[in-house]
Coordinates of N, CA and C in Angstrom, one line a residue:
M1 N -13.1 -72.3 -20.1 CA -14.5 -72.2 -19.1 C -14.3 -70.9 -18.6
T2 N -15.3 -70.0 -18.1 CA -15.1 -68.6 -18.0 C -15.0 -68.9 -16.0
R3 N -14.4 -67.5 -15.3 CA -14.1 -68.0 -13.8 C -15.6 -67.2 -13.4
P4 N -16.1 -68.1 -12.3 CA -17.1 -67.6 -11.2 C -16.9 -66.1 -11.0
P5 N -18.0 -65.5 -10.6 CA -17.8 -64.2 -10.4 C -17.6 -64.4 -9.0
A6 N -16.9 -62.6 -8.5 CA -16.0 -62.8 -7.1 C -17.0 -63.1 -5.9
F7 N -18.1 -62.9 -6.2 CA -18.9 -63.3 -5.0 C -19.1 -64.5 -5.1
V8 N -19.0 -65.4 -6.1 CA -19.3 -67.3 -6.1 C -17.9 -67.5 -5.2
T9 N -16.8 -67.1 -5.8 CA -15.1 -67.2 -4.9 C -15.4 -66.7 -3.5
G10 N -15.9 -65.6 -3.3 CA -16.5 -65.7 -1.8 C -16.8 -65.9 -0.9
V11 N -18.3 -67.1 -1.8 CA -19.0 -67.8 -0.7 C -18.2 -69.5 -0.8
I12 N -17.7 -69.1 -2.1 CA -16.7 -70.5 -1.5 C -15.8 -70.9 -0.6
R13 N -15.2 -69.6 -0.6 CA -13.5 -69.1 0.3 C -14.4 -69.8 2.1
A14 N -15.4 -68.7 1.9 CA -16.6 -69.0 3.3 C -16.5 -70.4 3.8
A15 N -17.3 -71.2 2.7 CA -17.8 -72.1 3.1 C -16.2 -73.2 3.4
D16 N -15.6 -73.2 2.7 CA -14.1 -73.9 3.1 C -13.3 -73.7 4.5
Q17 N -13.7 -72.4 4.9 CA -13.6 -71.8 6.1 C -13.8 -72.7 7.4
A18 N -15.6 -72.3 7.2 CA -16.3 -72.7 7.9 C -16.3 -74.3 7.7
L19 N -15.9 -75.2 6.8 CA -15.6 -76.8 6.9 C -13.9 -76.9 7.6
G20 N -13.0 -76.1 7.3 CA -11.8 -76.1 8.1 C -12.4 -76.2 9.8
A21 N -13.2 -75.5 10.2 CA -13.6 -74.9 11.8 C -14.2 -76.6 11.9
L22 N -15.1 -76.6 11.2 CA -15.6 -78.1 11.4 C -15.1 -79.4 11.3
E23 N -13.8 -79.4 11.2 CA -13.0 -80.2 11.0 C -12.2 -80.1 12.2
A24 N -11.7 -78.8 12.5 CA -11.2 -79.0 13.8 C -12.0 -79.4 14.4
L25 N -13.2 -78.6 15.1 CA -14.2 -79.5 16.0 C -14.5 -80.9 16.0
L26 N -14.0 -81.5 14.7 CA -14.6 -83.2 14.7 C -13.3 -83.5 15.7
V27 N -12.1 -83.1 15.1 CA -10.6 -83.5 15.9 C -10.5 -83.3 17.4
L28 N -10.9 -82.1 17.6 CA -11.2 -81.9 19.2 C -12.1 -82.9 19.9
V29 N -13.5 -82.9 19.3 CA -14.2 -84.1 19.8 C -13.8 -85.6 20.0
L30 N -13.3 -85.8 18.8 CA -12.5 -87.6 18.9 C -11.7 -87.6 19.8
A31 N -10.6 -86.3 20.0 CA -9.4 -86.2 21.0 C -10.3 -86.9 22.3
A32 N -11.2 -85.5 22.5 CA -11.6 -85.5 24.0 C -12.6 -87.2 24.3
M33 N -12.7 -87.5 23.4 CA -14.0 -88.9 23.2 C -12.8 -90.0 23.6
I34 N -11.8 -90.2 22.9 CA -11.2 -91.4 23.2 C -9.9 -91.0 24.4
V35 N -9.7 -89.9 24.5 CA -9.0 -89.5 26.1 C -10.0 -90.1 27.4
L36 N -11.7 -89.6 26.9 CA -12.2 -90.0 27.8 C -12.2 -91.4 28.4
V37 N -12.8 -92.0 26.9 CA -12.8 -93.8 27.3 C -12.1 -94.5 27.3
F38 N -10.5 -94.0 27.3 CA -9.5 -94.7 27.5 C -8.9 -94.5 29.1
S39 N -9.1 -93.2 29.3 CA -9.1 -93.3 30.9 C -9.7 -93.8 31.8
N40 N -11.2 -93.9 31.0 CA -12.2 -94.8 32.2 C -11.7 -96.1 32.1
V41 N -11.3 -97.0 31.0 CA -11.1 -98.4 30.4 C -9.7 -98.5 31.8
V42 N -8.9 -97.7 32.0 CA -7.7 -98.0 32.8 C -8.2 -97.8 34.1
L43 N -8.9 -96.5 34.5 CA -9.3 -96.6 35.7 C -10.4 -97.8 36.0
R44 N -11.0 -98.5 35.2 CA -11.9 -99.6 35.3 C -11.2 -101.0 35.7
Y45 N -10.0 -101.2 34.9 CA -9.7 -102.2 34.9 C -8.5 -102.5 35.6
G46 N -7.9 -101.1 36.1 CA -6.5 -100.8 36.2 C -7.0 -100.7 38.2
F47 N -7.4 -99.8 38.0 CA -7.8 -99.6 39.7 C -9.2 -99.6 40.0
D48 N -10.3 -100.8 39.6 CA -11.1 -100.7 40.0 C -12.3 -99.5 40.5
S49 N -12.0 -98.4 39.7 CA -13.0 -97.3 39.6 C -13.6 -97.0 38.1
G50 N -13.7 -95.5 37.9 CA -13.9 -95.1 37.1 C -14.6 -93.8 37.1
I51 N -14.8 -93.5 36.0 CA -15.3 -91.8 35.9 C -17.2 -92.3 35.3
T52 N -17.9 -92.0 35.9 CA -19.2 -92.6 35.4 C -20.1 -91.5 34.2
V53 N -19.3 -90.7 34.4 CA -20.4 -90.2 33.2 C -20.1 -90.4 31.7
T54 N -18.7 -90.9 31.8 CA -18.2 -91.5 30.2 C -18.9 -92.2 29.4
D55 N -19.8 -92.9 29.7 CA -20.7 -93.8 29.0 C -21.5 -92.6 28.4
E56 N -22.1 -91.7 29.1 CA -23.2 -90.9 28.3 C -22.7 -89.6 27.8
V57 N -21.4 -89.1 28.1 CA -20.8 -88.1 27.5 C -20.3 -88.6 26.0
S58 N -19.5 -89.8 26.0 CA -18.8 -89.8 24.8 C -20.2 -90.6 23.7
R59 N -21.0 -91.5 24.6 CA -22.5 -91.2 23.7 C -22.7 -90.1 22.8
M60 N -22.8 -88.8 23.6 CA -23.3 -87.6 23.1 C -21.9 -87.6 21.8
M61 N -20.9 -87.5 22.5 CA -20.2 -86.9 21.4 C -20.2 -87.9 19.9
F62 N -20.3 -88.8 20.3 CA -20.3 -89.7 19.0 C -21.1 -89.2 18.3
V63 N -22.5 -89.4 18.5 CA -23.7 -88.6 17.4 C -23.2 -87.4 16.9
W64 N -22.4 -86.3 18.1 CA -22.0 -84.8 17.3 C -20.6 -85.3 15.8
L65 N -20.0 -86.5 16.7 CA -19.2 -86.6 15.2 C -19.8 -87.2 14.1
A66 N -21.1 -88.1 14.4 CA -21.7 -88.7 12.7 C -22.2 -87.5 12.1
F67 N -22.8 -86.1 12.7 CA -23.6 -85.3 12.0 C -22.7 -84.1 11.8
V68 N -21.6 -83.8 12.4 CA -20.7 -82.8 12.0 C -20.1 -83.4 10.7
G69 N -19.7 -84.7 11.1 CA -19.3 -85.6 10.1 C -19.4 -85.7 8.7
A70 N -21.3 -85.6 8.7 CA -21.7 -85.7 7.2 C -21.9 -84.3 6.8
I71 N -21.7 -83.3 8.0 CA -21.5 -81.7 6.8 C -20.2 -82.1 6.1
A72 N -19.2 -82.3 6.8 CA -17.7 -82.3 5.8 C -17.9 -83.0 5.3
V73 N -18.4 -84.1 4.6 CA -18.0 -85.3 3.6 C -19.4 -84.7 2.7
S74 N -20.4 -83.9 3.5 CA -21.1 -83.9 2.2 C -20.8 -82.5 1.1
R75 N -19.8 -81.8 1.9 CA -18.9 -80.4 1.6 C -18.1 -80.7 0.3
R76 N -17.2 -82.2 1.0 CA -16.1 -82.2 0.0 C -16.6 -83.7 -1.1
H77 N -18.3 -84.0 -1.0 CA -18.7 -84.4 -2.2 C -18.5 -86.2 -1.8
Q78 N -17.7 -86.6 -0.7 CA -17.1 -87.4 -0.4 C -18.7 -89.0 -0.1
Q79 N -19.9 -88.9 0.0 CA -20.6 -89.5 0.4 C -21.2 -90.2 -0.7
L80 N -21.5 -91.5 -0.2 CA -21.7 -92.7 -1.1 C -22.9 -92.6 -1.9
G81 N -22.3 -92.8 -3.0 CA -23.3 -92.6 -4.1 C -23.1 -93.4 -5.4
V82 N -23.9 -93.1 -6.2 CA -23.7 -94.1 -7.3 C -24.5 -93.1 -8.7
D83 N -23.2 -92.6 -9.2 CA -23.7 -91.4 -10.3 C -23.3 -91.9 -11.8
F84 N -23.0 -93.5 -11.8 CA -22.6 -93.2 -12.8 C -23.6 -93.7 -14.8
V85 N -25.3 -93.6 -13.8 CA -25.9 -93.5 -14.7 C -26.4 -91.9 -15.2
V86 N -26.2 -91.1 -14.3 CA -26.4 -89.7 -14.6 C -24.7 -88.9 -15.5
E87 N -23.8 -89.4 -15.3 CA -22.6 -89.4 -16.0 C -23.0 -89.7 -17.4
A88 N -23.6 -90.9 -17.6 CA -23.9 -91.7 -18.8 C -24.8 -91.0 -19.9
L89 N -25.4 -89.9 -19.2 CA -27.0 -88.7 -19.8 C -26.1 -87.8 -20.7
P90 N -26.9 -87.4 -21.3 CA -26.2 -86.1 -21.7 C -26.5 -84.7 -21.0
K91 N -25.7 -83.5 -21.4 CA -25.4 -82.7 -20.5 C -26.9 -81.7 -20.1
G92 N -27.8 -81.7 -20.7 CA -28.9 -81.5 -20.2 C -30.0 -81.9 -19.5
P93 N -30.2 -83.4 -19.6 CA -30.6 -84.4 -18.4 C -30.0 -84.1 -17.2
Q94 N -28.6 -84.4 -17.6 CA -27.8 -84.7 -16.4 C -27.9 -83.7 -15.2
R95 N -28.3 -82.3 -16.0 CA -28.2 -81.0 -15.1 C -29.6 -81.3 -14.8
L96 N -30.6 -81.5 -14.7 CA -32.0 -81.6 -14.9 C -31.9 -82.6 -13.2
V97 N -31.3 -83.8 -13.4 CA -31.2 -84.9 -13.1 C -30.4 -84.2 -11.4
R98 N -29.5 -83.7 -11.5 CA -28.1 -83.0 -10.5 C -29.5 -81.9 -9.4
V99 N -29.9 -81.1 -10.3 CA -31.3 -80.3 -9.6 C -32.2 -81.2 -9.1
I100 N -32.9 -82.0 -9.2 CA -33.6 -82.8 -8.9 C -33.2 -83.6 -7.6
G101 N -32.1 -84.3 -7.8 CA -31.0 -84.9 -6.5 C -31.3 -84.0 -5.5
N102 N -30.6 -82.9 -5.9 CA -30.5 -82.0 -4.7 C -31.4 -81.5 -4.1
L103 N -32.4 -81.4 -4.4 CA -33.8 -80.8 -4.2 C -34.2 -81.8 -3.3
A104 N -34.4 -82.9 -3.6 CA -34.6 -84.4 -2.5 C -33.6 -84.2 -1.7
I105 N -32.1 -84.2 -1.3 CA -31.3 -84.2 -0.5 C -31.9 -83.0 0.5
L106 N -32.1 -81.8 0.0 CA -32.9 -80.4 0.5 C -33.8 -81.0 1.3
F107 N -34.9 -81.1 0.7 CA -36.1 -81.8 1.7 C -35.7 -82.3 2.3
S108 N -35.1 -83.5 2.4 CA -34.9 -84.6 3.0 C -34.1 -84.0 4.7
A109 N -33.3 -83.3 4.2 CA -32.0 -82.3 5.2 C -33.3 -81.3 5.9
L110 N -34.0 -81.0 5.8 CA -35.4 -80.0 6.0 C -36.0 -80.9 7.3
V111 N -36.7 -81.7 6.4 CA -37.6 -83.1 7.7 C -36.4 -83.1 8.8
L112 N -35.2 -83.4 8.7 CA -34.6 -84.1 9.7 C -34.4 -82.7 10.6
V113 N -33.8 -81.4 10.1 CA -34.2 -80.0 10.6 C -35.1 -80.2 12.0
I114 N -36.4 -80.0 10.9 CA -37.6 -79.7 11.8 C -37.9 -80.9 12.7
G115 N -37.4 -82.4 12.4 CA -37.5 -83.2 13.6 C -36.7 -82.9 14.7
A116 N -35.8 -82.4 14.2 CA -34.5 -82.2 15.5 C -35.3 -81.2 16.4
W117 N -35.2 -80.4 15.7 CA -35.8 -79.3 16.6 C -36.9 -79.2 17.5
G118 N -37.8 -80.3 17.2 CA -38.9 -80.4 17.7 C -38.4 -81.1 19.1
Q119 N -37.6 -82.5 18.8 CA -37.0 -83.3 19.6 C -36.1 -82.0 20.7
M120 N -35.2 -80.8 20.3 CA -34.6 -80.5 20.9 C -35.9 -80.1 22.3
Q121 N -36.8 -78.8 21.2 CA -37.4 -78.2 22.5 C -38.1 -79.5 24.0
L122 N -38.3 -80.6 23.2 CA -39.2 -81.3 24.2 C -38.2 -81.9 24.7
N123 N -36.8 -82.1 25.0 CA -36.2 -82.8 25.9 C -35.0 -81.8 26.3
W124 N -35.2 -79.9 26.2 CA -34.1 -79.7 27.0 C -35.1 -79.7 28.8
I125 N -35.9 -80.2 28.9 CA -36.2 -80.4 30.6 C -35.6 -81.5 31.0
N126 N -35.3 -82.8 30.0 CA -35.0 -84.0 30.3 C -33.3 -84.3 30.6
T127 N -33.2 -85.0 31.8 CA -31.6 -84.6 31.9 C -31.1 -86.2 31.9
A128 N -29.9 -86.1 31.5 CA -29.1 -87.6 31.6 C -29.0 -88.3 32.8
P129 N -29.3 -89.6 33.2 CA -29.2 -89.9 34.5 C -28.1 -89.7 35.6
V130 N -26.7 -89.7 34.8 CA -25.6 -89.7 35.5 C -25.2 -88.4 35.4
S131 N -24.8 -87.8 34.4 CA -23.9 -86.5 33.9 C -25.2 -85.3 34.5
G132 N -26.4 -85.5 34.3 CA -27.1 -84.4 34.3 C -27.1 -83.6 33.4
L133 N -26.9 -83.7 32.1 CA -27.0 -82.5 30.6 C -28.1 -82.8 30.1
P134 N -28.3 -81.9 29.4 CA -29.9 -81.9 29.2 C -29.4 -82.9 28.1
T135 N -31.0 -84.0 27.4 CA -30.5 -84.3 26.3 C -30.7 -83.9 25.0
A136 N -31.4 -82.5 25.4 CA -31.3 -82.0 23.9 C -30.1 -81.6 23.3
I137 N -29.2 -82.1 24.1 CA -27.7 -81.8 23.5 C -27.5 -82.8 22.3
T138 N -27.7 -83.9 22.7 CA -27.9 -84.6 21.6 C -28.6 -84.5 20.5
Y139 N -30.1 -83.9 20.1 CA -30.6 -83.3 19.4 C -30.3 -82.4 18.6
A140 N -29.4 -81.1 19.2 CA -28.8 -80.6 18.7 C -27.6 -80.8 17.4
A141 N -27.2 -81.9 17.7 CA -26.5 -82.3 16.4 C -26.7 -82.6 14.8
P142 N -28.9 -83.4 14.9 CA -28.8 -83.2 13.7 C -29.3 -82.6 13.4
W143 N -30.1 -81.5 14.0 CA -30.5 -80.1 13.9 C -29.4 -79.5 13.2
L144 N -28.0 -79.0 13.2 CA -26.5 -78.6 12.7 C -26.2 -79.1 11.7
G145 N -26.3 -80.8 12.2 CA -26.2 -81.3 10.5 C -27.1 -81.6 9.0
G146 N -28.2 -80.8 10.0 CA -29.3 -81.2 8.9 C -28.8 -79.6 8.3
I147 N -28.9 -78.5 9.1 CA -28.5 -77.4 8.0 C -27.7 -77.0 7.6
G148 N -26.6 -77.6 8.2 CA -25.0 -77.9 7.1 C -25.8 -78.2 5.6
I149 N -26.3 -79.6 5.3 CA -26.3 -80.3 4.5 C -27.7 -79.8 4.1
A150 N -28.4 -79.0 4.1 CA -29.5 -78.4 3.7 C -28.8 -77.5 2.6
L151 N -28.0 -76.5 3.5 CA -26.9 -75.2 2.9 C -26.4 -75.5 1.7
I152 N -25.6 -76.9 1.9 CA -24.9 -77.4 0.8 C -25.7 -78.3 0.0
A153 N -27.0 -78.5 0.0 CA -27.4 -79.2 -1.2 C -28.2 -77.6 -2.1
L154 N -28.9 -76.9 -1.5 CA -29.1 -75.8 -2.0 C -28.4 -75.1 -3.0
C155 N -27.1 -75.0 -2.3 CA -26.1 -74.4 -3.5 C -25.6 -75.1 -4.4
N156 N -25.6 -76.3 -4.6 CA -25.3 -77.3 -5.3 C -26.5 -77.3 -6.3
A157 N -27.5 -77.2 -5.6 CA -29.0 -77.2 -6.7 C -28.7 -76.0 -7.4
L158 N -28.7 -75.2 -7.5 CA -28.5 -73.6 -7.6 C -27.1 -73.6 -8.7
G159 N -25.7 -74.4 -7.9 CA -24.8 -74.7 -9.3 C -25.1 -75.3 -10.9
A160 N -26.3 -76.6 -10.3 CA -26.5 -77.4 -11.1 C -27.6 -76.4 -12.2
A161 N -28.5 -75.5 -11.4 CA -29.4 -74.8 -12.4 C -28.9 -73.7 -13.0
F162 N -27.7 -73.3 -12.9 CA -27.0 -72.4 -13.3 C -25.8 -72.5 -14.4
G163 N -25.8 -73.9 -14.5 CA -24.9 -74.8 -15.7 C -23.4 -74.6 -15.0
L164 N -23.1 -74.5 -13.7 CA -22.2 -74.6 -13.2 C -21.8 -76.2 -12.9
P165 N -20.5 -76.4 -13.3 CA -20.4 -78.0 -13.3 C -19.6 -78.1 -11.9
P166 N -20.0 -79.8 -12.0 CA -20.5 -80.2 -10.9 C -18.8 -79.9 -9.9
A167 N -18.9 -80.1 -8.4 CA -17.8 -79.6 -7.9 C -16.8 -80.9 -7.9
A168 N -15.2 -80.4 -8.1 CA -14.6 -81.8 -8.3 C -14.5 -82.8 -7.1
H169 N -14.3 -83.9 -7.3 CA -14.5 -84.7 -6.0 C -13.0 -84.6 -6.2
H170 N -12.6 -85.0 -4.2 CA -11.5 -84.7 -3.8 C -10.7 -86.0 -4.0
E171 N -10.1 -86.2 -4.4 CA -9.4 -87.7 -4.1 C -9.0 -88.1 -2.6
E172 N -9.0 -89.3 -2.2 CA -8.8 -90.1 -1.2 C -7.7 -90.2 -1.4
S173 N -7.1 -89.6 0.1 CA -5.4 -89.5 0.1 C -4.8 -90.9 -0.3
P174 N -3.9 -91.6 -0.7 CA -3.4 -92.8 -0.4 C -2.8 -93.4 0.5
G175 N -2.9 -92.9 1.6 CA -2.5 -93.2 2.9 C -3.5 -93.8 4.1
A176 N -4.7 -93.4 3.0 CA -6.0 -93.7 3.7 C -6.9 -95.0 3.8

C-alpha cells in the first residue's frame, strides 16, 4: 500500500490534535458537572441549602457533552453501526456504498447545523430563568457537533471516493 501524500498526513495530524483538544474539553466539562451536582447534593441533604443554578447549568453541560462526544466518536469511527453487509460486498460496490453513506451523514449533519443555527438566533434573547444565561448556549452544542460530524463525513466520503481504505476502527480498551 502506498503512503498518503504529506498534505493528507498533515490534515490527519491536525484532526487528531483537534480531537485531543475536544476530548480535553469533554473531561473539563464532565469534571465541572460532577463537582457542581455533587456539591449541590451535599448542600441540599447535609445543610438544607443548595446552589440554585446547578440544574440549569448541568443540563446545558450535559447537552454539550453529548454533542462534543458525538464528534469524538465519529472521528474514531466508534459510532453504532452495522457494516457486515457492506463488508461482504466486492471492493467497487463497497466504495460506492461508503461514499453514499457518508454523503447521507453529511446531509443529516448539515440539516442539524441549519436547524441549530436558527434556534441559536431565536434564543439569544431568551434567558434561563435561574442562571440568566442565554438559552442559545444550549443550541450552540448541536451546531458545533453538526459542523464537526459534517467535516468528518466529508473527509470520509472523499477518502472512499478516491479509494483510500476506511480508517481503522480503534479497539476498545480492555478496561472499558
